[in-house]
Amino acid sequence: MTNEKIGSVIVIGGGIAGMQASLDLADSGYYVHLVDRSPTIGGLMAQLDKTFPTNDCTM
Amino acid sequence: MTAGNEFNRGFDFRAAIYIKYAQAVPLAYTIDRDLCIGCGLCEKVCLAEAIRYDDEPRRTELEAGAVILALGNDVFNPGNLDVYKYAEFPNVVTSMEFERILSATGPYLGHVHRPSDLKEPEKIAWLQCIGSRDMNQCDNPYCSSVCCMYATKEAVIAKEHSEHPLDTAIFFMDMRTYGKDFEKYYNRAREEVGVRYVRSRIHSIEEDPDTNDLILRYADESGNIQVEKFDMVILSVGLETPKELKELAKRLDIDLDKDHFVETATFTPVETSRKGVYVCGTFLEPKDIPYSVMEASGAACGAEEILSDARGTLVKEKSYPEEKDVSSEEPRVGVFVCNCGINIGGIVDVPAVTEYVRTLPAVVYAEHNLFTCSQDTQEKITEVIKQEGLNRVVVASCSPRTHEPMFQETLKDAGLNQYLFEMANIRNQCSWVHFKEGEKATEKAKDLVRMAVARARLIQSLPQPTISVDHKALVVGGGVSGMAAALGLADQGFHTYLVEQANELGGNALKLVSTWRGEKIADGVEEMVRQVEDHPLIDVYKGSNIKEATGFVGNFETTVSQNGTDVTLKHGAVIVAVGAEEYKPSEYLYGEDDRVLTHLDLDSAVASKEERITKAKTAVFIQCVGSREPERPYCSKLCCTHTIHSALELKEMNPEMDIYILYRDIRTYGQREELYREARSRGVIFIRYDLEQKPDVKKNGDGISVAVKDPILGRDIEIKPGLVVLACAIVPRDNTPLAQMYKLALNEEGFFMEAHAKLRPVESATEGIFLAGMAHYPKPIDESIAQAKATASRASVVLSKDELTIEGVISHVNEILCRGCGKCEDACPFGAIAVAEREEGRRAAYVEGALCKGCGACSVACPTGAAGLRHFMDSQVLAMVEAGLGG
């Protein structure tokens, strides 16, 4: 086994947390494989109507 | 073929081939293989030939340097709980279902109806802790952390949506509004919106079979059974780890704890039991959106730390052909009109619009496409730009919010400046809204394109200057958060300055004994201090203060004063981790009797095993001292856990000690709930009090007497403790000077304000400056470290670049017209425009491009027309208006 590191990361789960982690990694120079079981990303949060305290639309 | 639409929780139907929801990313159809009858019609009718009907599942092997688990969690299914009759009564729904009922994209288009008869409900009840804090009906002892707030939000929004007055009642045990600005929202819901909160235990729900109304039977706080009728009952369901995730964790060889959440430790909050595998979000413990986002960036930091040598090895910068100078050319506009499949083409006569466009001045080329956004059309556009010598491009299709960046990319590929592009939205703003009136929609589409062409003729190439980035970082504050941020940055290879006011590192953590999980805090802190001090890339400035700061993202200059000597440090990013402090109360005999202690006093007395602690026969803890009061309307988040943890420690030292905890709501959120259960089982007595009737602590001869009204017994109780511990608020430090130096906003209480409460919880509104730990809001060590690591990850997005590109659409000042009045400076929310002496005796405004967000506030404020926003100049906008009116 060599010490050569691979500059990519697998992120499993494309909800709000997985998307944020992927963006951070991709924006700072790492290749990201984002894997989700659903055909779309967004996770549970996409199903919420609004978020407090501003009652912003969750989309 | 139809099936229940999972996205709307089964309230409506979807086909066997479907898009999950209108805003789905990627916005593509999926075939439900279980439901599909195999007719293959979809493949035949798809105009874009996008369906590969005989596609098979494929197995792909990926190699990567690290893994991040952001698997989320499932909401609890209450179907098996007898009491709530979820499966039986149609008007008993879960909170997730109610989210869909409230949503404009939900089954009732945002109108509040109940399922049984679609009647608009007049009375709705929320039942809290369904599938949480419950060892009897299910096996979830933990608190799900999010339900108190979402129930409150749902009640507020339901009241807003209702056409008639709506009665909303939330039945709860403890109201846990412990997050930043949560308590204020709760107060507003209760006092202004009129949401009722009923402290109770639910006995049963029955249904009136004629009306489907629900009869709720519950015990109030004094134990009396009450009966009330509701039109709907919402079950505030908690979060739990589903079977698939438990199995996946096993396959991945990741340890889960007894509640089936990923096992982590306080000082390594995003690391799993397997090296190189990080975790974030609700798979780790139930939590809300901001903390999921923080942990996500924290987990990214973990991966970035171990992979920093390989950063940039698998990604490559895209290169573009040299940009053509079109400034001296007459405008040559090319227009691409999109059918968007049948979205536009099915309503608007697209060929007619294209024909019409050809007649407009300066238009030298026009065509229409099935999908202008498709890959082959991009290649076509690039070709046409070159062949026809286009120097302006208009696309008439959908929303620039989603597609403008992609088309701008195409322009760059063709050697044009990206700002020589304009879009007309003939879908969202035309065909979708006028789908019943094709002819009129066609006329409107012509108007919209004519306006876009009118503006396109006048738009100009804009420069996008770059600024260099200093790769070093500055961390202000050397507590646990500051140290975690510094280590996160330095381990990624960024040289970091760490400035601490005190003469030693460690901050508040030095005064604490153990975490709620029982880990010794001193061990963790000492290890961090050692790592920080030994790190070759961290320069520590102890006994130091920030004296002055200037600059902007990528290029800050901060003057640090240490022992009267000033050093000026240059750095590209700033992490603010100045912490917070314990409130020193002026009530409950504090400072008058040495048997009255704060949490920190108690921790140090316990650490040195003082006799006043070990010998005490009775101890009273008073919660919310200085918190959740009118002058400090927030929950300090840590104190319930700290109190109960300390109570258990005292019981450990002296099992005979009588311990009373006087509280308003017990807020042992998440898995901390376990401590609460343990304390009760070990005989700690919990007595609730109201803000209006706070406990009375008096000297009584040599002793102390504490009087409090017990709401269950309904009478006053007197305790004579040997020890009174005050769970004091966590208050911000004097953050104003630092906030002013770095142009940061503070909230009403004096904590630093994040850029967005939900989605940007670690960034300040000023680019390049990030917030970690208790400077942002009271939080425990694990959350502080996760947030600190998050700042290191967010900062690395800036620090890993050699240069940053400044947005072209920014303000500029015509110095000839400027009188230097400074109105623009007052109007700018970003500190991007300022009046300065530009030449001898002449003052004029100046825009710092790196700070400008292109909002245009200065151009509105400017009385002489000197300040203007590029790309939205008066002439360009007025040309559109004229074209719109003059069709």
Short mmCIF file of C-alpha atoms in Angstrom, two decimals, chain B residues 288-698:
data_model
loop_
_atom_site.label_atom_id
_atom_site.label_comp_id
_atom_site.label_asym_id
_atom_site.label_seq_id
_atom_site.Cartn_x
_atom_site.Cartn_y
_atom_site.Cartn_z
CA ASP B 288 -32.12 20.84 13.32
CA ILE B 289 -31.06 22.29 9.98
CA PRO B 290 -28.40 24.79 11.14
CA TYR B 291 -26.58 22.21 13.23
CA SER B 292 -26.77 19.68 10.39
CA VAL B 293 -25.22 22.27 8.09
CA MET B 294 -22.51 23.09 10.63
CA GLU B 295 -21.62 19.46 11.11
CA ALA B 296 -21.60 18.92 7.36
CA SER B 297 -18.91 21.54 6.93
CA GLY B 298 -17.18 20.13 10.04
CA ALA B 299 -17.16 16.65 8.47
CA ALA B 300 -15.83 18.14 5.23
CA CYS B 301 -13.03 19.69 7.31
CA GLY B 302 -12.19 16.24 8.67
CA ALA B 303 -11.78 14.92 5.12
CA GLU B 304 -9.86 18.01 4.05
CA GLU B 305 -7.42 17.61 6.94
CA ILE B 306 -6.39 14.08 5.98
CA LEU B 307 -6.42 14.70 2.23
CA SER B 308 -4.76 18.10 2.09
CA ASP B 309 -1.70 16.71 0.22
CA ALA B 310 -4.02 15.54 -2.54
CA ARG B 311 -6.07 18.72 -2.78
CA GLY B 312 -6.56 19.74 -6.40
CA THR B 313 -5.14 16.53 -7.86
CA LEU B 314 -8.42 15.25 -9.29
CA VAL B 315 -10.06 18.51 -10.28
CA LYS B 316 -8.92 20.74 -13.05
CA GLU B 317 -9.54 24.36 -13.81
CA LYS B 318 -11.53 24.97 -16.94
CA SER B 319 -9.87 27.13 -19.57
CA TYR B 320 -11.62 29.47 -22.02
CA PRO B 321 -10.62 30.98 -25.35
CA GLU B 322 -9.41 34.56 -25.27
CA GLU B 323 -12.20 37.07 -24.89
CA LYS B 324 -13.11 39.07 -27.98
CA ASP B 325 -13.26 42.87 -27.62
CA VAL B 326 -16.66 43.90 -28.98
CA SER B 327 -16.74 47.44 -27.58
CA SER B 328 -16.36 49.11 -30.97
CA GLU B 329 -18.74 46.80 -32.83
CA GLU B 330 -22.34 47.50 -33.72
CA PRO B 331 -24.61 45.15 -31.79
CA ARG B 332 -25.26 41.86 -33.58
CA VAL B 333 -27.89 40.04 -31.56
CA GLY B 334 -28.63 36.33 -31.85
CA VAL B 335 -31.88 35.03 -30.35
CA PHE B 336 -32.60 31.43 -29.34
CA VAL B 337 -36.23 30.70 -28.57
CA CYS B 338 -36.92 27.58 -26.56
CA ASN B 339 -39.91 25.26 -26.85
CA CYS B 340 -38.99 23.65 -23.52
CA GLY B 341 -40.49 20.43 -24.89
CA ILE B 342 -44.17 21.32 -24.77
CA ASN B 343 -43.83 23.60 -21.75
CA ILE B 344 -43.57 26.66 -23.96
CA GLY B 345 -44.13 25.20 -27.42
CA GLY B 346 -47.46 23.62 -26.42
CA ILE B 347 -48.97 27.02 -25.66
CA VAL B 348 -46.90 29.73 -27.32
CA ASP B 349 -46.50 29.71 -31.11
CA VAL B 350 -42.72 29.51 -30.93
CA PRO B 351 -42.07 29.58 -34.72
CA ALA B 352 -44.16 32.76 -34.91
CA VAL B 353 -42.17 34.34 -32.09
CA THR B 354 -38.94 33.40 -33.86
CA GLU B 355 -40.20 34.92 -37.14
CA TYR B 356 -41.15 38.08 -35.30
CA VAL B 357 -37.78 38.32 -33.57
CA ARG B 358 -36.04 38.38 -36.95
CA THR B 359 -37.74 41.71 -37.69
CA LEU B 360 -36.32 43.42 -34.61
CA PRO B 361 -33.48 45.92 -34.97
CA ALA B 362 -29.94 44.54 -34.49
CA VAL B 363 -31.14 40.94 -34.58
CA VAL B 364 -29.02 39.14 -37.15
CA TYR B 365 -29.90 35.59 -36.24
CA ALA B 366 -32.86 33.76 -34.65
CA GLU B 367 -33.77 30.13 -34.28
CA HIS B 368 -35.92 27.95 -32.08
CA ASN B 369 -34.92 24.78 -30.25
CA LEU B 370 -36.71 21.92 -28.60
CA PHE B 371 -34.55 22.42 -25.52
CA THR B 372 -32.19 25.37 -25.67
CA CYS B 373 -30.51 24.13 -22.51
CA SER B 374 -29.47 20.75 -23.96
CA GLN B 375 -25.80 19.97 -24.43
CA ASP B 376 -25.98 19.80 -28.24
CA THR B 377 -27.74 23.17 -28.38
CA GLN B 378 -24.90 24.71 -26.35
CA GLU B 379 -22.46 23.47 -28.94
CA LYS B 380 -24.71 24.83 -31.66
CA ILE B 381 -24.90 28.25 -29.97
CA THR B 382 -21.10 28.36 -29.71
CA GLU B 383 -20.85 27.64 -33.44
CA VAL B 384 -23.48 30.21 -34.40
CA ILE B 385 -21.77 32.91 -32.30
CA LYS B 386 -18.58 32.35 -34.27
CA GLN B 387 -20.17 31.95 -37.72
CA GLU B 388 -22.55 34.88 -37.49
CA GLY B 389 -20.19 37.11 -35.52
CA LEU B 390 -22.75 37.54 -32.77
CA ASN B 391 -21.79 39.94 -30.00
CA ARG B 392 -25.00 39.76 -27.94
CA VAL B 393 -27.03 36.63 -27.18
CA VAL B 394 -30.63 36.45 -26.04
CA VAL B 395 -32.25 33.21 -24.88
CA ALA B 396 -36.03 33.22 -24.55
CA SER B 397 -36.82 30.29 -22.30
CA CYS B 398 -37.10 29.82 -18.56
CA SER B 399 -35.73 31.45 -15.44
CA PRO B 400 -32.30 33.10 -15.30
CA ARG B 401 -32.10 31.94 -11.69
CA THR B 402 -31.57 28.39 -12.83
CA HIS B 403 -30.14 28.69 -16.32
CA GLU B 404 -28.33 32.00 -16.74
CA PRO B 405 -24.97 30.69 -15.41
CA MET B 406 -25.07 27.81 -17.89
CA PHE B 407 -25.69 30.07 -20.91
CA GLN B 408 -23.04 32.52 -19.68
CA GLU B 409 -20.63 29.59 -19.66
CA THR B 410 -21.52 28.94 -23.32
CA LEU B 411 -20.73 32.56 -24.18
CA LYS B 412 -17.34 32.23 -22.49
CA ASP B 413 -16.68 29.07 -24.47
CA ALA B 414 -17.36 31.06 -27.63
CA GLY B 415 -14.97 33.85 -26.63
CA LEU B 416 -17.61 36.38 -25.55
CA ASN B 417 -17.79 38.18 -22.23
CA GLN B 418 -20.40 36.46 -20.09
CA TYR B 419 -22.34 39.68 -19.51
CA LEU B 420 -23.22 40.05 -23.20
CA PHE B 421 -26.17 37.79 -22.44
CA GLU B 422 -29.82 38.43 -21.71
CA MET B 423 -32.75 36.12 -20.95
CA ALA B 424 -36.48 36.48 -21.52
CA ASN B 425 -38.54 34.23 -19.29
CA ILE B 426 -41.32 33.10 -21.62
CA ARG B 427 -42.07 29.97 -19.59
CA ASN B 428 -42.59 30.77 -15.88
CA GLN B 429 -43.80 34.28 -16.66
CA CYS B 430 -45.74 33.47 -19.80
CA SER B 431 -46.68 29.97 -20.98
CA TRP B 432 -47.20 28.58 -17.50
CA VAL B 433 -49.40 31.39 -16.29
CA HIS B 434 -51.35 31.86 -19.52
CA PHE B 435 -51.70 28.22 -20.46
CA LYS B 436 -55.36 28.64 -21.42
CA GLU B 437 -54.73 31.59 -23.73
CA GLY B 438 -52.21 30.54 -26.36
CA GLU B 439 -52.67 33.49 -28.67
CA LYS B 440 -52.32 36.08 -25.99
CA ALA B 441 -49.38 34.17 -24.56
CA THR B 442 -47.73 34.30 -27.97
CA GLU B 443 -48.18 38.08 -28.09
CA LYS B 444 -46.77 38.40 -24.58
CA ALA B 445 -43.80 36.23 -25.48
CA LYS B 446 -43.09 38.60 -28.39
CA ASP B 447 -43.25 41.55 -26.00
CA LEU B 448 -40.88 39.87 -23.55
CA VAL B 449 -38.36 39.01 -26.25
CA ARG B 450 -38.57 42.48 -27.77
CA MET B 451 -37.77 43.97 -24.36
CA ALA B 452 -34.86 41.59 -23.87
CA VAL B 453 -33.44 42.46 -27.30
CA ALA B 454 -33.81 46.18 -26.57
CA ARG B 455 -31.72 45.81 -23.44
CA ALA B 456 -29.28 43.38 -25.03
CA ARG B 457 -28.31 45.98 -27.61
CA LEU B 458 -27.07 48.26 -24.84
CA ILE B 459 -25.36 45.86 -22.46
CA GLN B 460 -21.59 45.90 -22.33
CA SER B 461 -18.74 43.56 -21.54
CA LEU B 462 -17.90 43.87 -17.87
CA PRO B 463 -14.51 43.27 -16.39
CA GLN B 464 -14.20 40.63 -13.70
CA PRO B 465 -11.04 41.66 -11.96
CA THR B 466 -9.28 39.18 -9.74
CA ILE B 467 -7.77 39.81 -6.34
CA SER B 468 -4.97 37.79 -4.89
CA VAL B 469 -5.60 35.69 -1.79
CA ASP B 470 -3.37 35.55 1.25
CA HIS B 471 -3.44 31.89 2.28
CA LYS B 472 -3.06 32.58 6.00
CA ALA B 473 -5.91 32.72 8.52
CA LEU B 474 -6.50 34.57 11.77
CA VAL B 475 -8.45 33.01 14.62
CA VAL B 476 -9.66 35.36 17.34
CA GLY B 477 -10.09 33.50 20.62
CA GLY B 478 -8.10 30.58 22.03
CA GLY B 479 -10.79 28.57 23.75
CA VAL B 480 -11.92 25.17 22.57
CA SER B 481 -13.60 26.66 19.47
CA GLY B 482 -10.65 28.82 18.49
CA MET B 483 -8.20 25.97 18.99
CA ALA B 484 -10.37 23.56 16.97
CA ALA B 485 -10.63 26.11 14.15
CA ALA B 486 -6.87 26.74 14.19
CA LEU B 487 -6.11 23.02 14.12
CA GLY B 488 -8.64 22.47 11.33
CA LEU B 489 -6.96 25.18 9.25
CA ALA B 490 -3.37 24.28 10.04
CA ASP B 491 -3.96 20.58 9.41
CA GLN B 492 -5.17 21.57 5.96
CA GLY B 493 -1.87 23.34 5.44
CA PHE B 494 -2.94 26.93 6.07
CA HIS B 495 -0.67 29.04 8.26
CA THR B 496 -2.83 30.27 11.14
CA TYR B 497 -2.49 33.04 13.71
CA LEU B 498 -4.31 32.35 16.95
CA VAL B 499 -4.93 35.37 19.17
CA GLU B 500 -5.99 34.84 22.77
CA GLN B 501 -6.74 37.56 25.27
CA ALA B 502 -5.78 35.49 28.35
CA ASN B 503 -2.31 34.26 29.15
CA GLU B 504 -3.21 30.66 28.53
CA LEU B 505 -5.23 28.78 25.96
CA GLY B 506 -8.38 26.88 26.85
CA GLY B 507 -11.00 29.51 27.72
CA ASN B 508 -14.11 28.46 29.61
CA ALA B 509 -13.31 24.76 29.22
CA LEU B 510 -10.50 25.14 31.75
CA LYS B 511 -13.16 25.70 34.41
CA LEU B 512 -15.30 22.67 33.54
CA VAL B 513 -14.96 19.17 34.98
CA SER B 514 -16.60 16.64 32.69
CA THR B 515 -18.89 16.43 29.70
CA TRP B 516 -22.40 15.06 30.02
CA ARG B 517 -21.10 11.79 28.60
CA GLY B 518 -18.55 11.69 31.44
CA GLU B 519 -15.39 12.48 29.47
CA LYS B 520 -12.81 14.47 31.49
CA ILE B 521 -12.70 17.90 29.92
CA ALA B 522 -9.21 18.70 31.17
CA ASP B 523 -7.78 15.75 29.21
CA GLY B 524 -9.37 16.90 25.99
CA VAL B 525 -8.37 20.53 26.46
CA GLU B 526 -4.78 19.74 27.42
CA GLU B 527 -4.42 17.60 24.32
CA MET B 528 -5.76 20.41 22.15
CA VAL B 529 -3.43 22.97 23.76
CA ARG B 530 -0.46 20.69 23.18
CA GLN B 531 -1.39 20.14 19.54
CA VAL B 532 -1.90 23.87 18.96
CA GLU B 533 1.35 24.89 20.63
CA ASP B 534 3.37 22.22 18.83
CA HIS B 535 1.85 22.82 15.42
CA PRO B 536 4.42 24.27 13.04
CA LEU B 537 1.74 26.21 11.16
CA ILE B 538 0.08 27.88 14.16
CA ASP B 539 1.49 31.07 15.67
CA VAL B 540 -0.07 31.69 19.07
CA TYR B 541 -0.40 35.21 20.48
CA LYS B 542 -1.38 34.94 24.14
CA GLY B 543 -2.25 37.91 26.33
CA SER B 544 -3.12 39.73 23.12
CA ASN B 545 -5.88 41.89 21.76
CA ILE B 546 -7.05 42.94 18.35
CA LYS B 547 -6.37 46.63 17.99
CA GLU B 548 -7.28 47.41 14.43
CA ALA B 549 -8.49 45.61 11.33
CA THR B 550 -8.84 46.59 7.69
CA GLY B 551 -9.29 44.86 4.34
CA PHE B 552 -11.65 42.38 2.81
CA VAL B 553 -11.90 38.72 1.84
CA GLY B 554 -8.53 37.33 0.85
CA ASN B 555 -6.72 40.44 2.05
CA PHE B 556 -7.27 41.35 5.69
CA GLU B 557 -4.76 43.25 7.79
CA THR B 558 -5.13 42.98 11.54
CA THR B 559 -3.05 44.72 14.17
CA VAL B 560 -2.55 42.60 17.28
CA SER B 561 -1.34 44.18 20.46
CA GLN B 562 0.71 41.96 22.78
CA ASN B 563 2.27 43.38 25.94
CA GLY B 564 2.19 46.86 24.47
CA THR B 565 3.84 45.79 21.22
CA ASP B 566 1.85 45.90 18.03
CA VAL B 567 2.21 43.39 15.19
CA THR B 568 0.37 43.67 11.91
CA LEU B 569 -0.75 40.36 10.46
CA LYS B 570 -1.87 39.78 6.89
CA HIS B 571 -4.37 37.02 6.29
CA GLY B 572 -7.11 35.95 3.91
CA ALA B 573 -9.81 34.85 6.36
CA VAL B 574 -10.94 35.49 9.93
CA ILE B 575 -12.54 33.10 12.42
CA VAL B 576 -14.29 34.81 15.30
CA ALA B 577 -14.28 32.44 18.29
CA VAL B 578 -14.27 34.80 21.25
CA GLY B 579 -16.65 32.68 23.33
CA ALA B 580 -19.08 33.94 25.94
CA GLU B 581 -19.23 34.07 29.71
CA GLU B 582 -21.31 33.03 32.67
CA TYR B 583 -23.80 35.60 33.92
CA LYS B 584 -23.12 36.80 37.46
CA PRO B 585 -26.53 37.11 39.11
CA SER B 586 -27.70 39.75 41.54
CA GLU B 587 -30.48 37.60 42.96
CA TYR B 588 -30.89 34.46 45.08
CA LEU B 589 -28.25 35.62 47.63
CA TYR B 590 -25.47 35.23 45.11
CA GLY B 591 -22.36 36.94 46.44
CA GLU B 592 -23.93 37.22 49.89
CA ASP B 593 -23.61 33.63 51.01
CA ASP B 594 -20.82 31.28 49.96
CA ARG B 595 -23.23 28.37 49.87
CA VAL B 596 -24.81 29.95 46.80
CA LEU B 597 -22.79 29.03 43.71
CA THR B 598 -22.93 29.29 39.94
CA HIS B 599 -22.23 26.29 37.72
CA LEU B 600 -18.62 27.29 37.22
CA ASP B 601 -18.19 27.87 40.99
CA LEU B 602 -19.64 24.42 41.58
CA ASP B 603 -17.38 22.77 39.00
CA SER B 604 -14.24 24.19 40.59
CA ALA B 605 -15.49 23.34 44.12
CA VAL B 606 -16.28 19.78 42.99
CA ALA B 607 -12.87 19.45 41.34
CA SER B 608 -11.15 20.36 44.61
CA LYS B 609 -13.66 18.34 46.64
CA GLU B 610 -14.47 21.25 48.95
CA GLU B 611 -16.26 20.40 52.16
CA ARG B 612 -19.15 22.77 51.51
CA ILE B 613 -19.96 20.40 48.66
CA THR B 614 -19.18 17.01 50.11
CA LYS B 615 -20.76 17.76 53.50
CA ALA B 616 -23.97 19.30 52.18
CA LYS B 617 -27.06 17.24 53.02
CA THR B 618 -29.41 19.01 50.67
CA ALA B 619 -28.77 20.83 47.41
CA VAL B 620 -31.12 23.00 45.38
CA PHE B 621 -30.46 23.88 41.74
CA ILE B 622 -32.34 26.85 40.33
CA GLN B 623 -32.64 26.90 36.53
CA CYS B 624 -32.96 29.80 34.10
CA VAL B 625 -31.16 32.33 36.31
CA GLY B 626 -30.90 35.27 33.95
CA SER B 627 -32.14 33.28 30.95
CA ARG B 628 -35.62 33.37 29.42
CA GLU B 629 -36.28 36.64 31.20
CA PRO B 630 -37.66 39.77 29.52
CA GLU B 631 -34.20 41.40 29.43
CA ARG B 632 -32.54 38.24 28.12
CA PRO B 633 -35.20 36.40 26.09
CA TYR B 634 -33.14 33.38 25.11
CA CYS B 635 -32.41 29.93 26.51
CA SER B 636 -28.76 29.38 27.41
CA LYS B 637 -29.04 25.81 26.16
CA LEU B 638 -26.34 24.26 28.37
CA CYS B 639 -27.71 24.76 31.87
CA CYS B 640 -30.31 21.96 32.11
CA THR B 641 -27.74 19.38 31.05
CA HIS B 642 -25.05 20.89 33.27
CA THR B 643 -27.37 20.92 36.29
CA ILE B 644 -28.52 17.34 35.90
CA HIS B 645 -25.00 16.13 35.20
CA SER B 646 -23.79 17.93 38.35
CA ALA B 647 -26.71 16.56 40.38
CA LEU B 648 -25.72 13.06 39.37
CA GLU B 649 -22.11 13.78 40.29
CA LEU B 650 -23.21 14.98 43.73
CA LYS B 651 -25.31 11.83 44.13
CA GLU B 652 -22.23 9.84 43.17
CA MET B 653 -20.17 11.58 45.86
CA ASN B 654 -22.90 11.43 48.45
CA PRO B 655 -25.82 9.11 47.63
CA GLU B 656 -27.67 10.38 50.71
CA MET B 657 -27.81 13.96 49.49
CA ASP B 658 -31.30 15.29 48.78
CA ILE B 659 -31.31 17.15 45.51
CA TYR B 660 -34.04 19.45 44.21
CA ILE B 661 -34.02 20.96 40.74
CA LEU B 662 -36.30 23.97 40.34
CA TYR B 663 -36.92 24.43 36.62
CA ARG B 664 -39.20 26.02 34.05
CA ASP B 665 -38.81 23.41 31.30
CA ILE B 666 -36.20 20.67 31.32
CA ARG B 667 -34.29 21.03 28.07
CA THR B 668 -32.09 17.96 27.91
CA TYR B 669 -32.33 17.81 24.13
CA GLY B 670 -31.19 14.87 22.03
CA GLN B 671 -29.52 12.04 23.86
CA ARG B 672 -28.97 14.25 26.90
CA GLU B 673 -32.49 13.18 27.84
CA GLU B 674 -30.91 10.05 29.24
CA LEU B 675 -29.40 12.10 32.07
CA TYR B 676 -32.84 13.43 32.98
CA ARG B 677 -34.26 9.94 33.16
CA GLU B 678 -31.34 8.73 35.24
CA ALA B 679 -31.62 11.65 37.65
CA ARG B 680 -35.31 10.93 38.26
CA SER B 681 -34.61 7.27 38.78
CA ARG B 682 -31.95 8.18 41.31
CA GLY B 683 -34.36 10.25 43.32
CA VAL B 684 -33.52 13.77 42.21
CA ILE B 685 -36.68 15.81 42.73
CA PHE B 686 -37.83 18.11 39.94
CA ILE B 687 -40.18 20.99 40.78
CA ARG B 688 -41.42 23.31 38.08
CA TYR B 689 -41.83 27.01 38.66
CA ASP B 690 -43.22 29.88 36.58
CA LEU B 691 -41.45 33.09 35.70
CA GLU B 692 -44.21 34.95 37.56
CA GLN B 693 -43.54 32.94 40.73
CA LYS B 694 -39.82 32.50 40.96
CA PRO B 695 -38.35 30.62 43.93
CA ASP B 696 -37.69 32.72 47.00
CA VAL B 697 -34.21 32.25 48.49
CA LYS B 698 -33.75 33.74 51.98
#
